[in-house]
mmCIF file of C-alpha atoms and ligand atoms in Angstrom:
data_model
loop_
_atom_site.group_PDB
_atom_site.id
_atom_site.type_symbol
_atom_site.label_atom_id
_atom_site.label_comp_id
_atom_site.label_asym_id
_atom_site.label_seq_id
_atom_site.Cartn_x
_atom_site.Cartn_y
_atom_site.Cartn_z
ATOM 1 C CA UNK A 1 16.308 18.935 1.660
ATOM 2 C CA UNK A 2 14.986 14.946 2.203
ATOM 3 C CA UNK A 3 12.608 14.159 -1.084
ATOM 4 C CA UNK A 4 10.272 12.646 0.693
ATOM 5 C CA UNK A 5 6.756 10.725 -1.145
ATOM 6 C CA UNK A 6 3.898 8.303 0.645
ATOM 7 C CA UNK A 7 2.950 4.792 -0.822
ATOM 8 C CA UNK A 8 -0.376 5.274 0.700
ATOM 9 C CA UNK A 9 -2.742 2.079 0.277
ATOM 10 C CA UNK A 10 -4.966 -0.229 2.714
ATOM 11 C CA UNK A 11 -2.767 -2.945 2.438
ATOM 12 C CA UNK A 12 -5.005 -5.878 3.330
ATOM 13 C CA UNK A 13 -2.460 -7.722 3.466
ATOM 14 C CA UNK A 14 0.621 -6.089 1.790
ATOM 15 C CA UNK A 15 1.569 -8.214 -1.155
ATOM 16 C CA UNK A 16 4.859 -8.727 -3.307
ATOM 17 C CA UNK A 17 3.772 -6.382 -5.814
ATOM 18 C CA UNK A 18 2.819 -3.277 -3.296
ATOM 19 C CA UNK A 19 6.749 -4.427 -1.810
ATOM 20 C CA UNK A 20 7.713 -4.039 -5.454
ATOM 21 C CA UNK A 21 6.562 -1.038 -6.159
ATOM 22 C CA UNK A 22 7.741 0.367 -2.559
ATOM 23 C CA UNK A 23 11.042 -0.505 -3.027
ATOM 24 C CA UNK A 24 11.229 1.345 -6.353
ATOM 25 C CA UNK A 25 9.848 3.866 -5.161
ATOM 26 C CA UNK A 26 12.874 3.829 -2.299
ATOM 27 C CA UNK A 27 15.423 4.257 -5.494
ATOM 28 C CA UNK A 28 13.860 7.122 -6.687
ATOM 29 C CA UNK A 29 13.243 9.583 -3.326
ATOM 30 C CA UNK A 30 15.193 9.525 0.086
ATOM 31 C CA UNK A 31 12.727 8.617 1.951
ATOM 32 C CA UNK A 32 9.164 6.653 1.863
ATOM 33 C CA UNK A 33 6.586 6.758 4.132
ATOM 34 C CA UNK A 34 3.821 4.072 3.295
ATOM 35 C CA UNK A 35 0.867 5.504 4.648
ATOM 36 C CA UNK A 36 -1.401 2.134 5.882
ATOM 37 C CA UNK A 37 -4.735 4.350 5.503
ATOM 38 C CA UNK A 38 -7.719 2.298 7.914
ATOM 39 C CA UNK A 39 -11.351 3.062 6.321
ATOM 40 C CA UNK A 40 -13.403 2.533 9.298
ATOM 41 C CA UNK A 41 -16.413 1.995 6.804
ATOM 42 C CA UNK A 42 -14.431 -1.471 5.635
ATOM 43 C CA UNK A 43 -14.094 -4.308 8.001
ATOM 44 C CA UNK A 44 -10.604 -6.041 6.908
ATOM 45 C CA UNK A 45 -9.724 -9.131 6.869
ATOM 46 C CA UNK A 46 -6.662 -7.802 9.405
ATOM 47 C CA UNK A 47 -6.350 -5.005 11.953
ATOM 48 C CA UNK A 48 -4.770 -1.511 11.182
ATOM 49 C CA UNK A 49 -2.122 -2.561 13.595
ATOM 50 C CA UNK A 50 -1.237 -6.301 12.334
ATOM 51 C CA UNK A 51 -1.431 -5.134 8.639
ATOM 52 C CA UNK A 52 0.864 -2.153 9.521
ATOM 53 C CA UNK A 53 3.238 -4.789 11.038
ATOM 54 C CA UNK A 54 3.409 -7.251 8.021
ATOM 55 C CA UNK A 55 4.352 -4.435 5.474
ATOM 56 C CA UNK A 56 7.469 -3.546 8.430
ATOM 57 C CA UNK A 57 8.045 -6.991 8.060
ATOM 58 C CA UNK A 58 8.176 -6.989 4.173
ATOM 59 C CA UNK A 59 10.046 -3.691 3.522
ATOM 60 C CA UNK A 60 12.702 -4.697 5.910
ATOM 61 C CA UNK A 61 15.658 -4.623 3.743
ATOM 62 C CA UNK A 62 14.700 -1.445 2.627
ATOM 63 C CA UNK A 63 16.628 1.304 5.155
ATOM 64 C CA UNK A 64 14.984 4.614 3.737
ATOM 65 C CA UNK A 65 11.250 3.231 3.789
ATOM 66 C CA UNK A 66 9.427 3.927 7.182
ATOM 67 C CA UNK A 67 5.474 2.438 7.779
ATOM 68 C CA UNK A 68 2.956 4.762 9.265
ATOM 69 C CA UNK A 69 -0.759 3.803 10.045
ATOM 70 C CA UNK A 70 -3.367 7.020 9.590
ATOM 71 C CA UNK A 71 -6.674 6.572 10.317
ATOM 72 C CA UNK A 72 -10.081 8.723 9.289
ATOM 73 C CA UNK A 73 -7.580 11.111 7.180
ATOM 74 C CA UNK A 74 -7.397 12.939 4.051
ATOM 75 C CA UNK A 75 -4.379 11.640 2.185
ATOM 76 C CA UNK A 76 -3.675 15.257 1.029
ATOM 77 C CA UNK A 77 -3.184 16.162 4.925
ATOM 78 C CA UNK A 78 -0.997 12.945 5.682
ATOM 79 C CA UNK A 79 1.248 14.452 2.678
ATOM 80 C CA UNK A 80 1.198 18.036 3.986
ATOM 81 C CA UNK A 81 2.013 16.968 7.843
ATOM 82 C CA UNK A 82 4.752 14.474 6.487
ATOM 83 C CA UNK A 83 6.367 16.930 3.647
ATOM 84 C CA UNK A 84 5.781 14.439 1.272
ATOM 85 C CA UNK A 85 5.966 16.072 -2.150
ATOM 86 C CA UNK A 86 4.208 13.127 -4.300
ATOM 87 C CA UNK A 87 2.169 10.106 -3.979
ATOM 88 C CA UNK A 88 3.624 7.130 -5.554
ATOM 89 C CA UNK A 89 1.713 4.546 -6.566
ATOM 90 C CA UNK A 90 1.436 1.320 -8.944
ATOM 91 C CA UNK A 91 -0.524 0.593 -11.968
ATOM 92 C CA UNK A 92 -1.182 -3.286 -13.146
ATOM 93 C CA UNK A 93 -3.071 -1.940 -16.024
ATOM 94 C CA UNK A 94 -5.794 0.307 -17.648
ATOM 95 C CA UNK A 95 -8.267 -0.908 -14.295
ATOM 96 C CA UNK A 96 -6.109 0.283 -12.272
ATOM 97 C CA UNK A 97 -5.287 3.703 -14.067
ATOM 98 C CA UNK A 98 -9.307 4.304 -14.224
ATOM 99 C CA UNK A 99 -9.622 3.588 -10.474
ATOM 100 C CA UNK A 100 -6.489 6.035 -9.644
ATOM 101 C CA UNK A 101 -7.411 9.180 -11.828
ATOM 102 C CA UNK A 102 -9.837 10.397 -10.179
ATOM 103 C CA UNK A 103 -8.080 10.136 -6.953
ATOM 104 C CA UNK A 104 -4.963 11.533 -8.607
ATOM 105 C CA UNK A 105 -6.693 14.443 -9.546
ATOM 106 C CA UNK A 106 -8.673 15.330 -6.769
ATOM 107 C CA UNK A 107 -5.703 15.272 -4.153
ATOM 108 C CA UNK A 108 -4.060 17.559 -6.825
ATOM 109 C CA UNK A 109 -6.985 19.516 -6.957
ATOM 110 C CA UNK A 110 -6.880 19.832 -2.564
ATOM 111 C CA UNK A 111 -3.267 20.617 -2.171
ATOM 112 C CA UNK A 112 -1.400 20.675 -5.132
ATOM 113 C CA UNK A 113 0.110 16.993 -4.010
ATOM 114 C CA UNK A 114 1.257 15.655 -7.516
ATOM 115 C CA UNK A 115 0.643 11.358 -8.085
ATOM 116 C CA UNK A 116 3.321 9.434 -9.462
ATOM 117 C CA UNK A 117 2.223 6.100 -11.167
ATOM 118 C CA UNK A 118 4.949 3.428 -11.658
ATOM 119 C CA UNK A 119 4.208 0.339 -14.036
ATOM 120 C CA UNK A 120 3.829 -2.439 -11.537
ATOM 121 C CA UNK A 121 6.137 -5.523 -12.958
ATOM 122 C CA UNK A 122 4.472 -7.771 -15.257
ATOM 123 C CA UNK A 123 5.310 -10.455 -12.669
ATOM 124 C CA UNK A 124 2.628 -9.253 -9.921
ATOM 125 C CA UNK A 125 -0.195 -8.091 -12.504
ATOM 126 C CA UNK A 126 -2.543 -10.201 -11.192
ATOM 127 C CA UNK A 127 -1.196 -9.943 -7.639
ATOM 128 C CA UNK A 128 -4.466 -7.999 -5.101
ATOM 129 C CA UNK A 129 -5.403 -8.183 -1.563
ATOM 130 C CA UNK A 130 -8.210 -9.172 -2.565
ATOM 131 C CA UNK A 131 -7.649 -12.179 -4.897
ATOM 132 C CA UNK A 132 -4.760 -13.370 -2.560
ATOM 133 C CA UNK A 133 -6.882 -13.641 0.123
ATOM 134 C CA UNK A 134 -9.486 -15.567 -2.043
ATOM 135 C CA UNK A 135 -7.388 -17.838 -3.545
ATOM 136 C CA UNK A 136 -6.051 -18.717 0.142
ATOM 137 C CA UNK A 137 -9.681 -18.723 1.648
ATOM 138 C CA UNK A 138 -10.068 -21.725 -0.934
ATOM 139 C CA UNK A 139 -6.840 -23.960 -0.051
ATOM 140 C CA UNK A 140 -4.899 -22.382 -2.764
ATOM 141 C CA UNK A 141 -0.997 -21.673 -2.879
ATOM 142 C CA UNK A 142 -0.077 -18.303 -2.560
ATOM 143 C CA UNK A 143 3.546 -18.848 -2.011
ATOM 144 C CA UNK A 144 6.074 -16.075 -4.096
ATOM 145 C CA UNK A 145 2.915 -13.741 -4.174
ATOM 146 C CA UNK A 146 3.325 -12.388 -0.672
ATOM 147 C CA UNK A 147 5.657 -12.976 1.939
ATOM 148 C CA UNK A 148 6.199 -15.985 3.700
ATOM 149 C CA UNK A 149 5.027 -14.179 7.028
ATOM 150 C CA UNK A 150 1.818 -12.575 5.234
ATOM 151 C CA UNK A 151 1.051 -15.966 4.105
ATOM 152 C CA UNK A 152 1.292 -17.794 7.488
ATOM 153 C CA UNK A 153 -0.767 -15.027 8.983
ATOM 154 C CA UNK A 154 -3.292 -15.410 6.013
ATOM 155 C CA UNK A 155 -3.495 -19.141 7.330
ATOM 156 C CA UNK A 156 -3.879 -18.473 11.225
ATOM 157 C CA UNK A 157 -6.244 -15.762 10.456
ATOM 158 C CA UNK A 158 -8.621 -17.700 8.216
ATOM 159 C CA UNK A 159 -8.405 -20.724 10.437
ATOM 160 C CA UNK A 160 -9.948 -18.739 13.196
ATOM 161 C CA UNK A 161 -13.109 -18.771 10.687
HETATM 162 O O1 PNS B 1 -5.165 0.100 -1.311
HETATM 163 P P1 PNS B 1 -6.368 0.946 -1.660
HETATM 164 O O2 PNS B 1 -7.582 0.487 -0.883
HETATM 165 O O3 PNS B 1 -6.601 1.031 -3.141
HETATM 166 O O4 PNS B 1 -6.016 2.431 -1.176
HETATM 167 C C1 PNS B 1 -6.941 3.479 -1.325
HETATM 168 C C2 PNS B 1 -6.499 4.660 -0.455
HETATM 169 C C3 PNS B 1 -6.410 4.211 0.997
HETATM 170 C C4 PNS B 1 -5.140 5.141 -0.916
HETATM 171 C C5 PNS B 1 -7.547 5.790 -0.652
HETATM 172 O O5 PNS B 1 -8.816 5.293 -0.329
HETATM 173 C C6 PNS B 1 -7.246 6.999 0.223
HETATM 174 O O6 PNS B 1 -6.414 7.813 -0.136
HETATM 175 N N1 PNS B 1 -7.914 7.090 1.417
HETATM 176 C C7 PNS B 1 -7.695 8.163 2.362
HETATM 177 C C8 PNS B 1 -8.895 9.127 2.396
HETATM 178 C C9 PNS B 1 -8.812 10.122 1.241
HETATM 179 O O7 PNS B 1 -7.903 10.924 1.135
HETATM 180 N N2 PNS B 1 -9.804 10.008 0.349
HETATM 181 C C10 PNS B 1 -9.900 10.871 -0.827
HETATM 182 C C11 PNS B 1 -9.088 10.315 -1.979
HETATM 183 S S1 PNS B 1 -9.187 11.354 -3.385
#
C-alpha cells in the first residue's frame, strides 16, 4: 500500500524552506502531494495556477512529490479523496506551533487525519511568503531564500505595480 501524506499550504510564493520541508517529507512517505490550497477570501500576490507552477518548478528533483491546486476545500476532504494518511507540515518555532494546533486538531477532530510537524532547518527560520515578498517589494536580495525562478517572477510581478 503507497504511504501517501499532503504538504498542504498557500504557497505565495513557495520558498526554500516549504522545498525543505517537502523534500523531507519525500524521505519519509512514498508519495507527497502538496496541496496549493487558493482562499478565495485572500487576493495573492500570484494566481492559484502560477504559484502551483513555481512549487513544480522547485520540487523538481524530487520524483515521488506531485503538486495539486484545490480550491474552496476542506483539507480533511483533499486527504480523504487523495488517501493521504497525514498532513505534514513545518514548524520555524513556538509562532508557528500556536498557529498550527488548532488546525492540527480540528482536522483530527473531522476525519481522524493525524498532523505531522517537522522542525523546519534553522537555516530558513526566518524564511515566509510574506517577508520574502516584502523584503523584495523594497529592492532587497532574496537570492538562496527561494528559487532563482520564484525570485525572477517576484521581480516581473512587482514591476507590473
Ligand atoms: O500556507 P498557509 O496559508 O499557512 O496554509 C494554510 C492552509 C491553506 C493549510 C489552511 O488555511 C487550510 O488548510 N485551508 C483549507 C481549508 C480548511 O481545511 N480549513 C480548516 C482548517 S482546520
Amino acid at each position: 500500500m503507497t504511504r501517501r501524506c499532503v504538504c498542504p499550504g498557500s504557497y505565495d510564493p513557495v520558498t526554500l524552506g516549504h522545498v525543505d520541508v517537502i523534500g523531507r517529507a519525500a524521505a519519509l512517505y512514498d508519495e507527497v502531494v502538496v496541496a496549493v490550497l487558493h482562499n478565495p477570501a485572500k487576493q495573492g500576490t500570484f494566481t492559484p495556477q502560477e504559484r502551483q507552477d513555481l512549487v513544480v518548478d522547485a520540487c523538481a528533483d524530487l520524483p515521488n512529490v506531485r503538486v495539486e491546486l484545490f480550491g474552496g476545500r476542506l483539507l480533511v476532504d483533499v486527504c480523504r479523496e487523495l488517501g493521504a494518511e497525514a498532513i505534514v507540515k513545518g514548524l520555524r518555532g513556538g509562532t508557528d506551533f500556536a498557529y498550527e494546533l488548532p488546525m492540527a486538531l480540528m482536522n483530527r477532530h473531522l476525519t481522524g487525519v493525524e498532523t505531522v510537524f517537522l522542525p523546519g532547518d534553522p537555516q530558513f527560520g526566518h524564511v515566509s511568503s510574506s517577508l520574502v515578498k516584502e523584503v523584495a517589494r523594497h529592492g532587497g536580495d532574496i537570492s538562496g531564500l527561494v528559487t532563482d525562478r520564484v525570485r525572477d517572477a517576484l521581480a516581473e510581478r512587482l514591476a507590473e505595480g
